[in-house]
Amino acid sequence: MDWENTRALVGPLHANCLVAKVRNIEECQETIRYARINKLSICPRGGGYSYGDAILNHKNLLLDTSRMNRVISLDEASGQVILQPGAMLIDVQKLALPHKLVLASVPSEPTITVAGAAAANVNGKDGWRIGNFGDQVIQIKLMIASGETICASRSENSDVFFAVIGGLGLLGVIVELTLQLRRIPSIFIHVSRHHAPNLSALLTKLKEVKARSDHAVVWLDSFATGHKMGRGVIHSTHWLEDSGEEDLGHSIARSMQRLDSRRAHAAALAPVVSRIVSLMMNFQSLSVGLFNKLYFRYCEIRTRLGSADNDESIVRYSFDASFMIPSAAAVCGPHGYTIQLTVPDTEALDAISEMLRVCQDSPCYPAKLIMRLHRHDDHIVSFCEDGYSLNFEFHPKKRQIVKMKEFADKLIEITIKHGGKVHLAKDHILSRSQFQRLYPRYIEFLEIKQRLDPDELFQSELYRRLLREGTAATAGESAGENLWKGQAAAG
Ligand SMILES: Cc1cc2nc3c(=O)[nH]c(=O)nc-3n(C[C@H](O)[C@H](O)[C@H](O)COP(=O)(O)OP(=O)(O)OC[C@H]3O[C@@H](n4cnc5c(N)ncnc54)[C@H](O)[C@@H]3O)c2cc1C
């Protein structure tokens, strides 16, 4: 075990944590014993790709399961795969695709772990059709605070199952998962791009897309105002039938090699890209505004020329964005933050219009704004609704931090008013009272936690910020409301 200065992926938060990289169930049990003897709390960690304070636990333990990464079995007939918690999304795809099976609901970072994806109930680009990651989970084995392992599924310990998915590691350590893979006709998809000149046209187009597509994601021009407000470009797909011409093994190997070479290029270029992005962000209303105009126009021209569509492998479509688009950390900068808000379908036009107007009154517009489509699920702390989510990336300057708090609060209030939610794996700015109004079922969650973990062994900065009664966050620069105060004071 070593002490690590752990940073949240986005923004200023950091914490000094003792990290235990466990390799098996016995080492998980030992870590629990060690924590109890030394009066430390435990926060489980997977790949460490959460944007906020869900994986920070200042002066306490991080139990890292990324080395427990074996595939235990794959049943080709049922499409069910049993995995250790640290298995990575890309490894599951490597195993599944040769059988014309696929893991659905995957975010764009290929090295995210399956336990991290389940604990944060993450979304992919197929959320309205297949649901979030939790909908792919059949069973979990959870090591609870006593060191015992319990099974939970929709039919066994179902309350625990619905709490652990999206429960951000606060009920125990996931030590095994059974996932349902989906059958696909081929590993290729047809990608179509449609541009919509304003929000109302965009939502109308999305209704069509929902009915006939398998994946969809929308880039929104957050700088477009007036009658162009809410204009955007939809990337939607459908699966292609197997042409029988391609050697499946060869195609998969080629896709994986391409991904590896993109990853290597992105890593080599990261320092330069970060510098360019950070320079652009000094003049963001000019640079991002101009980029957005050009990108929208470029997509329009390509559609007119009939070159907007193409066929590509599911590997490329799922994961390329991670290496082709500047990271949220680079876009948000040292004082920035991300926030992903869901709004129900029925409220979408009003809620999104209000949000865009708020952004346009704020000192800094969102530097990046991505929209996704979702369906409702029954997990207790789930941000999924039948509707849409907007993922904002803000890059305020130091002097704008206090002012930006008002605007962030306005966005959250609009979300609450329209019955929406906030994705916790990407959050570090919600206050406790906002959280309680967004997630009234938090009481149910705390009751289950009290039963499984009466001594509050499992904690994180997020837990102390949003859930634990009578405590304040303790991370390096503090979290939530304290984040704003801390940064403003430092400024
Ligand atoms: C480039 C990039 C793109 C992304 N795109 C998306 C996206 O499209 N959609 C989306 O929803 N998210 C997205 N994210 C966020 C990411 O999917 C989530 O933060 C995800 O939870 C990270 O998984 P991880 O393995 O890194 O887990 P971590 O970040 O390490 O942990 C995530 C949560 O899971 C808990 N946890 C981890 N392992 C265990 C375990 N063994 N037992 C119990 N709890 C555990 C942790 O305590 C924490 O609360 C993206 C992130 C990046 C960096």
Coordinates of N, CA and C and ligand atoms in Angstrom, one line a residue, residues 9 43-51 54-55 65 85 107-109 112-113 115-117 119-120 122-123 168-169 172-174 322 340 372 383 423 425-426, ligand 1:
L9 N -10.4 13.7 -12.2 CA -10.0 13.8 -13.6 C -10.2 15.2 -14.1
C43 N -12.8 3.6 0.0 CA -13.5 3.9 -1.3 C -13.0 3.0 -2.4
P44 N -13.9 2.1 -3.0 CA -13.4 1.3 -4.1 C -13.0 2.1 -5.3
R45 N -12.1 1.7 -6.0 CA -11.7 2.4 -7.3 C -11.5 1.4 -8.4
G46 N -11.9 1.7 -9.6 CA -11.7 0.9 -10.8 C -10.6 1.5 -11.6
G47 N -10.9 2.1 -12.8 CA -10.0 2.7 -13.7 C -9.6 4.1 -13.2
G48 N -10.4 4.7 -12.3 CA -10.1 6.0 -11.8 C -10.5 7.1 -12.8
Y49 N -11.5 6.8 -13.7 CA -11.9 7.8 -14.7 C -13.1 8.6 -14.3
S50 N -13.5 8.6 -13.1 CA -14.6 9.5 -12.6 C -14.1 10.9 -12.7
Y51 N -15.0 11.8 -13.1 CA -14.6 13.2 -13.2 C -14.5 14.0 -11.9
A54 N -16.0 11.2 -6.6 CA -16.5 9.8 -6.2 C -15.3 8.9 -5.9
I55 N -14.1 9.2 -6.4 CA -13.0 8.3 -6.2 C -11.9 9.0 -5.4
T65 N -9.5 -2.1 -7.6 CA -9.7 -3.5 -8.1 C -9.3 -3.7 -9.5
P85 N -14.0 -7.7 -11.3 CA -14.5 -6.3 -11.3 C -13.6 -5.4 -12.2
P107 N -19.3 3.7 -22.3 CA -18.8 5.1 -22.5 C -17.6 5.0 -23.5
S108 N -17.0 6.2 -23.9 CA -16.0 6.2 -24.9 C -14.6 5.9 -24.5
E109 N -14.4 5.7 -23.2 CA -13.0 5.4 -22.7 C -12.9 3.9 -22.6
I112 N -12.1 1.8 -19.1 CA -13.0 1.9 -17.9 C -13.2 0.4 -17.5
T113 N -13.4 0.2 -16.1 CA -13.6 -1.2 -15.7 C -15.1 -1.5 -15.6
A115 N -16.7 -2.9 -13.1 CA -17.3 -2.5 -11.8 C -17.5 -1.0 -11.7
G116 N -16.5 -0.3 -12.2 CA -16.7 1.2 -12.2 C -17.9 1.6 -13.0
A117 N -18.1 0.9 -14.2 CA -19.2 1.3 -15.1 C -20.5 0.9 -14.4
A119 N -21.0 0.6 -11.0 CA -21.2 1.4 -9.8 C -21.6 2.8 -10.1
A120 N -21.3 3.3 -11.3 CA -21.7 4.6 -11.7 C -22.9 4.6 -12.7
V122 N -23.2 3.9 -15.9 CA -22.8 4.8 -16.9 C -23.6 4.6 -18.2
N123 N -23.6 5.6 -19.1 CA -24.4 5.5 -20.3 C -23.5 5.4 -21.5
L168 N -22.2 4.0 -6.5 CA -20.8 4.6 -6.3 C -19.9 4.0 -5.3
G169 N -20.0 2.7 -5.1 CA -19.1 2.0 -4.2 C -19.3 2.3 -2.8
G172 N -20.2 -1.4 -0.7 CA -19.3 -2.5 -0.6 C -18.4 -2.6 -1.9
V173 N -17.6 -3.7 -2.0 CA -16.8 -3.8 -3.1 C -17.4 -4.9 -4.1
I174 N -17.6 -4.5 -5.3 CA -18.1 -5.5 -6.3 C -16.9 -6.4 -6.6
S322 N -12.5 9.1 -27.6 CA -11.6 9.3 -26.5 C -10.3 9.8 -26.9
Q340 N -23.6 16.7 -16.1 CA -24.5 16.0 -17.1 C -25.9 16.0 -16.4
R372 N -27.3 13.3 -25.2 CA -27.6 11.8 -25.3 C -29.0 11.5 -25.1
F383 N -29.6 8.4 -12.8 CA -29.9 9.7 -13.5 C -30.7 9.4 -14.7
H423 N -25.9 13.4 -13.3 CA -25.0 12.2 -13.3 C -23.9 12.4 -12.3
A425 N -21.3 10.6 -11.4 CA -19.9 10.3 -11.7 C -19.1 11.4 -12.4
K426 N -19.9 12.4 -12.8 CA -19.3 13.5 -13.5 C -19.4 14.8 -12.7
Ligands
LIG1 C1 -12.8 9.8 -21.8 C2 -14.0 9.5 -20.9 C3 -15.2 9.4 -21.5 C4 -16.3 9.1 -20.7 N1 -17.6 9.0 -21.3 C5 -18.6 8.7 -20.5 C6 -19.9 8.5 -21.1 O1 -20.1 8.6 -22.3 N2 -20.9 8.1 -20.3 C7 -20.8 8.0 -18.9 O2 -21.7 7.7 -18.2 N3 -19.6 8.2 -18.3 C8 -18.5 8.6 -19.1 N4 -17.3 8.8 -18.5 C9 -17.2 8.6 -17.0 C10 -16.9 7.2 -16.7 O3 -17.6 6.3 -17.5 C11 -17.3 6.9 -15.3 O4 -16.7 7.7 -14.4 C12 -17.0 5.4 -14.9 O5 -17.6 5.1 -13.6 C13 -15.5 5.2 -14.7 O6 -15.2 3.9 -14.5 P1 -13.8 3.4 -13.8 O7 -13.6 2.0 -14.0 O8 -12.7 4.4 -14.1 O9 -14.2 3.6 -12.3 P2 -13.8 4.7 -11.1 O10 -13.8 6.0 -11.7 O11 -12.5 4.2 -10.5 O12 -15.0 4.5 -10.1 C14 -16.3 4.9 -10.5 C15 -17.2 4.6 -9.3 O13 -17.3 3.2 -9.2 C16 -16.9 2.8 -7.9 N5 -16.2 1.5 -8.0 C17 -15.1 1.3 -8.8 N6 -14.8 0.0 -8.7 C18 -15.6 -0.6 -7.8 C19 -15.8 -1.9 -7.2 N7 -14.9 -2.9 -7.5 N8 -16.8 -2.1 -6.3 C20 -17.6 -1.1 -6.0 N9 -17.5 0.1 -6.5 C21 -16.6 0.4 -7.4 C22 -16.0 3.9 -7.3 O14 -16.1 4.0 -5.9 C23 -16.7 5.1 -8.0 O15 -17.8 5.6 -7.2 C24 -16.2 9.0 -19.3 C25 -14.9 9.2 -18.7 C26 -13.8 9.4 -19.5 C27 -12.5 9.6 -18.9

